[in-house]
Short mmCIF file of C-alpha atoms and ligand atoms in Angstrom, two decimals:
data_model
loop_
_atom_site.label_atom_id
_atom_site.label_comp_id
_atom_site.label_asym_id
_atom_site.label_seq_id
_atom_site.Cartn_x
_atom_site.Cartn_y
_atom_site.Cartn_z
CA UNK Y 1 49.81 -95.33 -141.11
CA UNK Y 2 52.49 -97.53 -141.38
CA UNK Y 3 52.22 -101.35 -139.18
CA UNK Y 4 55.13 -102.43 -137.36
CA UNK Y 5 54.72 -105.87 -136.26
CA UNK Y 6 56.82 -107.42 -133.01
CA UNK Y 7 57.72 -110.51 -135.27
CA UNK Y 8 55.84 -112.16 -137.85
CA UNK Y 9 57.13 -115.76 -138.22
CA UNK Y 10 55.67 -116.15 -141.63
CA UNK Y 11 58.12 -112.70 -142.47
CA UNK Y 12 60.88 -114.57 -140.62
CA UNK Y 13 60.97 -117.29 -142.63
CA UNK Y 14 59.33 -116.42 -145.60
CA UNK Y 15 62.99 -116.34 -147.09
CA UNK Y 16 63.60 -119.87 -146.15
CA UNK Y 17 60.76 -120.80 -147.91
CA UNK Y 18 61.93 -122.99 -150.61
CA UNK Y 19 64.85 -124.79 -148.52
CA UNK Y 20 62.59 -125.51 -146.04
CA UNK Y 21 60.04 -127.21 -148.43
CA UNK Y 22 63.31 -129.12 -149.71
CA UNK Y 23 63.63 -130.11 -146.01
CA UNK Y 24 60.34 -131.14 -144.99
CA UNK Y 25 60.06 -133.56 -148.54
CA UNK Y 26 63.43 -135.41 -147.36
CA UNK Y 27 62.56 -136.29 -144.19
CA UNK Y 28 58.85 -137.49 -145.31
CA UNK Y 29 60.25 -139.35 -147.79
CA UNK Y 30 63.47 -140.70 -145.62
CA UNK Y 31 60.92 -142.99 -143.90
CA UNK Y 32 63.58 -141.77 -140.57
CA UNK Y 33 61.79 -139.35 -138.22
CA UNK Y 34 63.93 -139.46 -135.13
CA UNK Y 35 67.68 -139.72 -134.24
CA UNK Y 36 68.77 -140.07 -137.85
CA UNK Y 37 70.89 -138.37 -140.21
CA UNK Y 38 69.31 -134.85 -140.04
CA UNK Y 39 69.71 -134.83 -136.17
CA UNK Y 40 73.29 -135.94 -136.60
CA UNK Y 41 73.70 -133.61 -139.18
CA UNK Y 42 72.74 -130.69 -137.00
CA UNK Y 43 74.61 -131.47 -134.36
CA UNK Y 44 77.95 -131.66 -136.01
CA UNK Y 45 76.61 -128.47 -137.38
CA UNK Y 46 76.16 -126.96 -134.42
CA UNK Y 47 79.54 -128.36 -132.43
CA UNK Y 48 81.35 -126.53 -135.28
CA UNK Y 49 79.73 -123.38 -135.17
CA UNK Y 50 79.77 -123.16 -130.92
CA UNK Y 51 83.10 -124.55 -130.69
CA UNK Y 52 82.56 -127.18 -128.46
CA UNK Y 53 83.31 -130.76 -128.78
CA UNK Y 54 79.66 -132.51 -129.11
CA UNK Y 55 76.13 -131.06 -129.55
CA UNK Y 56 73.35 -133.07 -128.32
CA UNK Y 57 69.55 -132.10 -129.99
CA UNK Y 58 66.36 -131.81 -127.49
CA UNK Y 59 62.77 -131.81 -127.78
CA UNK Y 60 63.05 -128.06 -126.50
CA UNK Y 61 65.29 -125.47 -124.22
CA UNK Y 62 63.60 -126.67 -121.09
CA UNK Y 63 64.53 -129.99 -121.67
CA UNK Y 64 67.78 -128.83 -122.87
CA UNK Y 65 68.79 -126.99 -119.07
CA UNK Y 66 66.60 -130.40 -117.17
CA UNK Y 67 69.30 -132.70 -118.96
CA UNK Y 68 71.91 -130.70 -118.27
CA UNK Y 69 71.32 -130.26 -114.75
CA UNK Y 70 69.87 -134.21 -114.28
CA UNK Y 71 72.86 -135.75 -115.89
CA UNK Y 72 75.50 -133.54 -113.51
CA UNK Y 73 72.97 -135.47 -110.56
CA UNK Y 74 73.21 -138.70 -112.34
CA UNK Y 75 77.20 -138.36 -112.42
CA UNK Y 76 76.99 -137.16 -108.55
CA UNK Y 77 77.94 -133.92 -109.58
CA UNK Y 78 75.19 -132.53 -108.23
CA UNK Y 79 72.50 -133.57 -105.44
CA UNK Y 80 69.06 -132.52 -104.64
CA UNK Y 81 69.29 -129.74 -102.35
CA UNK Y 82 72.39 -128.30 -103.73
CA UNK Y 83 71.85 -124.27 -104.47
CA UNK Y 84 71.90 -123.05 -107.94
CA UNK Y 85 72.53 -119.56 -108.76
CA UNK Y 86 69.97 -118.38 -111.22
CA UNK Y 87 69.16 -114.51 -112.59
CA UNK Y 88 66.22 -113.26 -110.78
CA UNK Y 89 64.88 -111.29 -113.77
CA UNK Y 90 65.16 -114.50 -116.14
CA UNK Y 91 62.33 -116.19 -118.03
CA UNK Y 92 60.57 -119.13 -116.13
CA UNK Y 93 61.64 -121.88 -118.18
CA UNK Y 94 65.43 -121.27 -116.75
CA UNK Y 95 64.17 -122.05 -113.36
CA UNK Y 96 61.51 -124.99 -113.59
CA UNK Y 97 63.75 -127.53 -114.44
CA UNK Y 98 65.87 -127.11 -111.66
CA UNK Y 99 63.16 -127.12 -108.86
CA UNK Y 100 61.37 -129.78 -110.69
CA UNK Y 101 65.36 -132.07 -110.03
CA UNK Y 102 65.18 -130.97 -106.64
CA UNK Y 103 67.98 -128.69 -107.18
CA UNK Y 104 67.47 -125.56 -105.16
CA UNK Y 105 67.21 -122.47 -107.18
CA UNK Y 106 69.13 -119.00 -105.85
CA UNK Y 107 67.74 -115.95 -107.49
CA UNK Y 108 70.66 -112.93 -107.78
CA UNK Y 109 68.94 -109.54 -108.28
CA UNK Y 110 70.51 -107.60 -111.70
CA UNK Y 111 72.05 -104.86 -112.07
CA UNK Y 112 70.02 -102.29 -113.34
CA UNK Y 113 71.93 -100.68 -116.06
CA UNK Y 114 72.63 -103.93 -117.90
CA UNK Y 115 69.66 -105.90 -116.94
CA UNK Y 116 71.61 -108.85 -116.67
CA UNK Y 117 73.87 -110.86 -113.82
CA UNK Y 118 77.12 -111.05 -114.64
CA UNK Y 119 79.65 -113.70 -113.91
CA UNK Y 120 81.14 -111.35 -111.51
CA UNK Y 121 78.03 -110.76 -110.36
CA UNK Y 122 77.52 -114.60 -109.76
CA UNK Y 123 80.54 -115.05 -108.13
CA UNK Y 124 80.33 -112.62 -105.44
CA UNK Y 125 77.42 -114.54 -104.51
CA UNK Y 126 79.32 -117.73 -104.15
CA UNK Y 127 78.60 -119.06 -100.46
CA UNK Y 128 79.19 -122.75 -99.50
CA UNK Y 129 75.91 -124.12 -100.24
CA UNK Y 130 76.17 -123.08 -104.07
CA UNK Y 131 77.37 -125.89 -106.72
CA UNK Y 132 76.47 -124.61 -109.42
CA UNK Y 133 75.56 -121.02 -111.79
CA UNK Y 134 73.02 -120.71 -114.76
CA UNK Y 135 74.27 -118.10 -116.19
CA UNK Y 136 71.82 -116.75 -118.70
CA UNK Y 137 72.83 -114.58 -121.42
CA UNK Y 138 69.25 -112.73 -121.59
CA UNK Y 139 68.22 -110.25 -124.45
CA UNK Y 140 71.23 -111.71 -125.78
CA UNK Y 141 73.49 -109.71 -123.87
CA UNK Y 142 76.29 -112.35 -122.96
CA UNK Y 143 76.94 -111.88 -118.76
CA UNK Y 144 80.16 -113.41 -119.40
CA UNK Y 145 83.19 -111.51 -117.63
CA UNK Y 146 86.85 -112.79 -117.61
CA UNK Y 147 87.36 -112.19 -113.80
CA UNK Y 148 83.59 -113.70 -112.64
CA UNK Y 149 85.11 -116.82 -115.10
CA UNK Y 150 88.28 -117.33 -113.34
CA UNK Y 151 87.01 -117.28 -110.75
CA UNK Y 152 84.24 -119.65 -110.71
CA UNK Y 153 87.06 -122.29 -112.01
CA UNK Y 154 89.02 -121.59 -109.12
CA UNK Y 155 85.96 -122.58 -107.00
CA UNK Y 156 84.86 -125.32 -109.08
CA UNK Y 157 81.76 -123.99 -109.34
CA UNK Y 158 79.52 -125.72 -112.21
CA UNK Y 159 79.05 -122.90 -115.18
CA UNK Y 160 75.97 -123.74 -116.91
CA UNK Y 161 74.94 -121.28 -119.66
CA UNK Y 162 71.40 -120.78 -120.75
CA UNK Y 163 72.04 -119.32 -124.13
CA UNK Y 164 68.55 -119.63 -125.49
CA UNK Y 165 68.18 -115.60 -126.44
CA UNK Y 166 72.18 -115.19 -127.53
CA UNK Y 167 73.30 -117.91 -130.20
CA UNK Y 168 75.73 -115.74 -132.41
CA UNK Y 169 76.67 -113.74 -129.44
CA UNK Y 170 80.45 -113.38 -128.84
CA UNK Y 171 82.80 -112.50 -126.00
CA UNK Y 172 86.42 -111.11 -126.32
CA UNK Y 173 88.69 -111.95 -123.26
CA UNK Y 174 91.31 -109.44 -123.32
CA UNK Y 175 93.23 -112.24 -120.64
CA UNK Y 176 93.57 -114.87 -123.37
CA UNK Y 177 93.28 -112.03 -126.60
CA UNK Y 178 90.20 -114.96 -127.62
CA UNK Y 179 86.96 -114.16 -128.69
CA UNK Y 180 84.45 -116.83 -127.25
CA UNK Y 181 81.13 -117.77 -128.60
CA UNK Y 182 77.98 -117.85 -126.23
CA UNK Y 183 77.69 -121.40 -125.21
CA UNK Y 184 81.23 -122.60 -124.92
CA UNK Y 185 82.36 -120.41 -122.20
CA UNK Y 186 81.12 -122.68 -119.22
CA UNK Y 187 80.67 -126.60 -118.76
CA UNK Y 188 77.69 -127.12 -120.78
CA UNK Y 189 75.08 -124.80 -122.25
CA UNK Y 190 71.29 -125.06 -123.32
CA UNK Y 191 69.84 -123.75 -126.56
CA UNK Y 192 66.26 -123.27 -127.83
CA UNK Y 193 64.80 -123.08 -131.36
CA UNK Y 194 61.51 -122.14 -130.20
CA UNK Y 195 60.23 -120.52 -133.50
CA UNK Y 196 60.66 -116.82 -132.29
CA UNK Y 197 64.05 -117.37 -130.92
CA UNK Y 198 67.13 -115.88 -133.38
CA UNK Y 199 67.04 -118.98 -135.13
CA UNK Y 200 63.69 -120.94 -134.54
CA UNK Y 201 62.40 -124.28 -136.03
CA UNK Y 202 58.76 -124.40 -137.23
CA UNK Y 203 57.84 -126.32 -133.84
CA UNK Y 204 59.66 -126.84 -131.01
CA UNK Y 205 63.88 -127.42 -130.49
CA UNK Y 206 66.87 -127.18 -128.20
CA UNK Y 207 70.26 -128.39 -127.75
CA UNK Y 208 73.18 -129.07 -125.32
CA UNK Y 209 76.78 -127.90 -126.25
CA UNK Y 210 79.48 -128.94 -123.73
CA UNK Y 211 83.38 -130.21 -124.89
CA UNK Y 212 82.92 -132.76 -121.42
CA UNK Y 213 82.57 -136.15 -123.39
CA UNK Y 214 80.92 -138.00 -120.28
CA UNK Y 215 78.07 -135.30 -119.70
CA UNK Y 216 77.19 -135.74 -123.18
CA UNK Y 217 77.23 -139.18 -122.99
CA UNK Y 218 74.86 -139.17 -120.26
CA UNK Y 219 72.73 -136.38 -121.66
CA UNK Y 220 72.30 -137.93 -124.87
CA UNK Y 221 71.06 -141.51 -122.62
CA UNK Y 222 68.88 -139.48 -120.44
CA UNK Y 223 67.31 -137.69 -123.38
CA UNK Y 224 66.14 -141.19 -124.88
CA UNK Y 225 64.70 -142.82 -121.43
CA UNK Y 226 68.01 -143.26 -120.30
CA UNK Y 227 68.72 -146.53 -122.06
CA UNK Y 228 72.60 -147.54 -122.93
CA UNK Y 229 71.13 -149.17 -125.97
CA UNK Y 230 67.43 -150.16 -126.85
CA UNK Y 231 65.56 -151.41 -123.79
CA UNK Y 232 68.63 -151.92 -121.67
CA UNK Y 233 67.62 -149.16 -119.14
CA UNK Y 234 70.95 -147.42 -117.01
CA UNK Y 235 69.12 -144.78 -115.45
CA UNK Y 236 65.61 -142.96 -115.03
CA UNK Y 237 65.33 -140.77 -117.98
CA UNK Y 238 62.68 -138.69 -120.17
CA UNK Y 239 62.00 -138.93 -123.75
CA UNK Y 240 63.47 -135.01 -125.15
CA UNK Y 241 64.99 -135.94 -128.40
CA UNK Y 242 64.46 -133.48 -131.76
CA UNK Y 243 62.25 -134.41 -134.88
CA UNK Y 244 64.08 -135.27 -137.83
CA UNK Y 245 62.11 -132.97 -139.39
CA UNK Y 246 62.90 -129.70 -137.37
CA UNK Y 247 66.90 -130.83 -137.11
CA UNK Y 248 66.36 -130.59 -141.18
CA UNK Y 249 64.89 -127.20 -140.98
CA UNK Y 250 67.61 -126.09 -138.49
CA UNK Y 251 69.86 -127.10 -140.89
CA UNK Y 252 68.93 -124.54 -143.30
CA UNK Y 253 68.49 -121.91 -141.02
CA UNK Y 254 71.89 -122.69 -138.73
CA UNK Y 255 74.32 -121.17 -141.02
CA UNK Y 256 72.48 -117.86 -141.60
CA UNK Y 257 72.91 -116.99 -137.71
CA UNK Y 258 75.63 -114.08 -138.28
CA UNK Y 259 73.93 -112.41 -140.81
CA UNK Y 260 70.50 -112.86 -138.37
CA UNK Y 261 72.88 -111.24 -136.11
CA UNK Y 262 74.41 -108.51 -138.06
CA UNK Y 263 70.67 -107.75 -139.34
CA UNK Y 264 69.79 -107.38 -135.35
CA UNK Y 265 72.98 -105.46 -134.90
CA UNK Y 266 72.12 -102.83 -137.77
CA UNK Y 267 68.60 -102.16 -136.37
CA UNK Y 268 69.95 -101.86 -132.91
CA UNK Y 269 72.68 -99.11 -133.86
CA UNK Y 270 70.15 -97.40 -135.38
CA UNK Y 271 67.66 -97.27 -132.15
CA UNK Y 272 70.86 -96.12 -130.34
CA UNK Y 273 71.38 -93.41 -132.25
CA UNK Y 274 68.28 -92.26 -133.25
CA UNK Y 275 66.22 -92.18 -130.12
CA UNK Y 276 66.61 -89.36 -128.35
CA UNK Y 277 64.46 -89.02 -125.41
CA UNK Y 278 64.93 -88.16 -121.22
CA UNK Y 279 62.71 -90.38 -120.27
CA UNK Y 280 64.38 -93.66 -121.94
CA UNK Y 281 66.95 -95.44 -121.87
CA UNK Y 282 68.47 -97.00 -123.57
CA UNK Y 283 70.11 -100.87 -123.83
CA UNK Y 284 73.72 -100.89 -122.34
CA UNK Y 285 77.04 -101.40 -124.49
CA UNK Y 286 80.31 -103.12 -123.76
CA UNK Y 287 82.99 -102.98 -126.43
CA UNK Y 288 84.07 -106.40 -125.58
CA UNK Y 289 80.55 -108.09 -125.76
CA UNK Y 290 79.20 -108.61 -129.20
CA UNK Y 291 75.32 -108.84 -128.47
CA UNK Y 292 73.28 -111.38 -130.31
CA UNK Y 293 70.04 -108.94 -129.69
CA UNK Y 294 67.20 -111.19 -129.17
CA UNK Y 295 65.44 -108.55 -127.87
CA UNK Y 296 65.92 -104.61 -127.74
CA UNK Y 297 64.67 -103.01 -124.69
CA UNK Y 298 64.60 -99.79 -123.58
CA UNK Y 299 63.53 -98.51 -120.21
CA UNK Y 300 61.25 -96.04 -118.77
CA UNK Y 301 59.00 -95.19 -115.92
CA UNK Y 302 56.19 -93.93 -118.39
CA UNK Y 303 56.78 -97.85 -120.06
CA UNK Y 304 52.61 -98.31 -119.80
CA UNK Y 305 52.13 -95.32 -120.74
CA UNK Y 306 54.32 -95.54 -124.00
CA UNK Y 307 53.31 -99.25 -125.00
CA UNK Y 308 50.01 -97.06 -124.91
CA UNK Y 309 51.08 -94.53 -127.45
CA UNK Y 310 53.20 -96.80 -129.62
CA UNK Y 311 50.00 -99.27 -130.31
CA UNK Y 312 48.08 -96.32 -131.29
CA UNK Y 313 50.80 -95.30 -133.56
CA UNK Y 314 51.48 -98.42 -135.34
CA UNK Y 315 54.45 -100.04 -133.75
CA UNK Y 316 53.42 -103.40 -131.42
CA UNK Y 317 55.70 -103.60 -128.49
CA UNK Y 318 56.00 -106.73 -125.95
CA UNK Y 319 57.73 -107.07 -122.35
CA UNK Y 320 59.80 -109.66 -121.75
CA UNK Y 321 59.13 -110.03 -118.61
CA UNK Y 322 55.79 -108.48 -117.13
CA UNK Y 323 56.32 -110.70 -113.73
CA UNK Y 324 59.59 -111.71 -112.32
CA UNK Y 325 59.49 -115.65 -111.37
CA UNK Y 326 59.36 -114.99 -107.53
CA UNK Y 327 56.27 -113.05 -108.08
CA UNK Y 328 54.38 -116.05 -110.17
CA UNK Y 329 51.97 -118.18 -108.54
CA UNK Y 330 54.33 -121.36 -108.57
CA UNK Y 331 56.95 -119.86 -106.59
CA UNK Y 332 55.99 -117.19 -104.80
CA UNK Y 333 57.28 -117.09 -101.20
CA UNK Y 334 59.77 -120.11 -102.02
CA UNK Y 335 62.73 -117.96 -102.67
CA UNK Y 336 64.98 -116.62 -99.75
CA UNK Y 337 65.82 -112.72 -100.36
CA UNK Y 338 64.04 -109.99 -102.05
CA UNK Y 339 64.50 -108.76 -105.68
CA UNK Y 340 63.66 -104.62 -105.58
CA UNK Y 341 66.02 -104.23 -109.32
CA UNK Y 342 64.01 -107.21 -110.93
CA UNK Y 343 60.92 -106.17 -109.45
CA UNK Y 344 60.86 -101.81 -111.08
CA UNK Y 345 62.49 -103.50 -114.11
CA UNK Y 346 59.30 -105.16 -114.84
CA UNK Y 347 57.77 -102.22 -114.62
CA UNK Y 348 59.84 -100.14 -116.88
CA UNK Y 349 60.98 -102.32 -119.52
CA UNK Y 350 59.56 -102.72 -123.11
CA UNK Y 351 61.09 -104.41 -126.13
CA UNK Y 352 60.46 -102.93 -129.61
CA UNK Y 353 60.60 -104.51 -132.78
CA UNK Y 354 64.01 -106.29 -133.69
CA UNK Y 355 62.98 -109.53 -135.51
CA UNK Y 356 61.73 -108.43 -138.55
CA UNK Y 357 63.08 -105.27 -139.01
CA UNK Y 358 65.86 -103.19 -140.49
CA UNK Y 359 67.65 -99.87 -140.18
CA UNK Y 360 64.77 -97.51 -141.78
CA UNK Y 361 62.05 -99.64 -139.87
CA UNK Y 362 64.33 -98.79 -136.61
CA UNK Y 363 64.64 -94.97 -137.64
CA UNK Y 364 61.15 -94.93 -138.29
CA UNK Y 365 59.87 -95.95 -135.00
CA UNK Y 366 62.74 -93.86 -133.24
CA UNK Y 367 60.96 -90.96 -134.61
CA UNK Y 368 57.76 -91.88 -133.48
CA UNK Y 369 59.22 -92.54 -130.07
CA UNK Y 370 60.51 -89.40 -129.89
CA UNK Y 371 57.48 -87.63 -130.65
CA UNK Y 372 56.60 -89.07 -127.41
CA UNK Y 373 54.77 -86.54 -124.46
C1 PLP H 1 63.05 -119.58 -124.63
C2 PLP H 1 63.82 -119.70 -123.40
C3 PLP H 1 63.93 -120.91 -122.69
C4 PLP H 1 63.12 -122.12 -123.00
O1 PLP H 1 63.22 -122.60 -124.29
P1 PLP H 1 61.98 -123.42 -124.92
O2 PLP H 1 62.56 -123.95 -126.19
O3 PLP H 1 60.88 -122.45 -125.14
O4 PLP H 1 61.62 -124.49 -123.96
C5 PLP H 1 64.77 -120.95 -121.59
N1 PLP H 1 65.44 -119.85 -121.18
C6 PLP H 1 65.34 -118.68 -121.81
C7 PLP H 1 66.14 -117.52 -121.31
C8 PLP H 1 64.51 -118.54 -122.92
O5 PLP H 1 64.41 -117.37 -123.53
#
């Protein structure tokens, strides 16, 4: 019987392999381990590739959405207490950072076809108290929509993206006639290069993108204890900068994030048109949303039932994610509203292999999906 891993990192970057020896020798042998040229490096790297005007690298993509959001209450942008609209279905590392600032997190139930919240979505959940939206572009699905957009300007409403599952993603705004990448559609966005992310370091990573020169500014102080320059101290701030070392294996990895996605977008097409089963459904398509495909899930109410039958046949499965945030320990009871769409999604949903595999591999396990009782 054939073995289809979820991911295998070692498989992921196996074909790095030599660059990324190349890397790791410079930086020993640089004698520079933090904020040096590699870091630099990436982040022009990065600016270019998003679009935006500056990159700033962090530890991780927590600490890329906590500078974010504690730089915007640094410039009295935002205060403690203000409401942030937030996906209720999102992973918990979107959320902790903003209760952890004070901020007050509002959870917006999906929708169920799409599994996502929309920026239209977002907006008709605008209400006085709310300064600010995370939209996050989860599975790698981007939520953006030109109406929810405009409209969010017009209110002034803070557009944060969390655009850890969709780098490579791409909107077209048939408004403007521009396509858009994921993480320069809003004021500021927050990646992660957690290893299994589209593109991962070997250890932990994140950035900021944002084209607003002062929040970068500020971001880029906070990151490094908040100091204008060494041991002059402006304002409270954390220590979330990137290793030389994982900026330099970002590096290599960076500019192979189309074909990462067109690899995702292959074995994707193939799932769509080779499962073929009532029970499941399948992930949603709009033809103005390019999907980066961080994850492929498909939905059913037999979803235990199935994980069941796929282990047994060969192909490892994962869900992504088993409990919504407002059902976790930390938080449960602190959120105002109920969540019914997040709550049977987590209950239906299972993600199959996508990071490792290509259009056969996808077939193959369509097959055995369909064979399904
Ligand atoms: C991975 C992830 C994060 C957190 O990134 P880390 O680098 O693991 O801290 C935040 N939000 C979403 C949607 C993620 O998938």
């Amino acid at each position: 019987m054939k073995y289809f891993p979820f991911q295998q990192l070692s498989t992921t970057n196996e074909r790095f392999a030599k660059e990324l020896h190349e890397a790791a020798c410079r930086v020993i042998d640089s004698g520079r381990y933090l904020l040096g040229e590699e870091t630099h490096a990436f982040e022009t790297e990065l600016s270019q590739f998003i679009g935006s005007a500056h990159a700033v690298a962090t530890a991780n993509g927590l600490e890329a959405i906590r500078l974010i959001f504690a730089a915007y209450i640094e410039m009295g942008r935002l205060h403690p207490g203000d409401g942030v609209l937030v996906p209720a279905n999102t992973f918990i590392a979107s959320l902790l950072p903003l209760s952890q600032l004070g901020l007050r997190p509002l959870l917006v139930d999906p929708d169920a076809r799409t599994m996502s919240v929309s920026l239209s979505k977002f907006a008709s959940e605008i209400t006085p108290d709310v300064k600010a939206v995370l939209a996050v572009h989860l599975y790698g699905l981007p939520s953006f929509t030109p109406e929810g957009l405009n409209y969010l300007r017009s209110k002034n409403i803070i557009l944060v993206e969390d655009n850890a599952q969709a780098i490579g993603a791409e909107v077209f705004d048939p408004t403007t006639g521009k396509t858009i990448r994921t993480g320069n559609m809003g004021d500021a966005a927050a990646f992660s290069f957690y290893p299994a992310k589209n593109i991962g370091a070997l250890g932990d990573g994140g950035a900021v993108t944002t084209s607003d020169s002062d929040l970068a500014k500020t971001i880029r102080q906070l990151s490094n204890y908040g100091g204008s320059r060494k041991y002059h101290y402006d304002m409270k701030g954390f220590n979330s900068r990137m290793d030389e070392i994982q900026a330099a294996f970002l590096r290599v990895k960076l500019p192979h994030t189309m074909e990462e996605r067109e690899r995702r977008e292959a074995a994707a097409a193939a799932y769509d048109s080779s499962i073929e089963h009532r029970d499941i459904i399948l992930p949603s398509r709009h033809p103005n949303l390019r999907q980066a495909w961080h994850q492929y899930v498909v939905r059913t109410p037999e979803r235990d039932r199935l994980a069941r039958f796929l282990t047994a046949q060969g192909v490892e499965t994962m869900i992504h994610y088993p409990i919504p945030p407002h059902l976790q320990k930390c938080y449960v009871g602190q959120f105002p509203g109920s969540f019914p769409i997040a709550e049977k999604l987590a209950t239906e949903i299972l993600s199959l292999p996508i990071a490792n595999i290509n259009s056969q591999d996808a077939i193959e396990i369509a097959q055995i999906i369909n064979s399904f009782k």
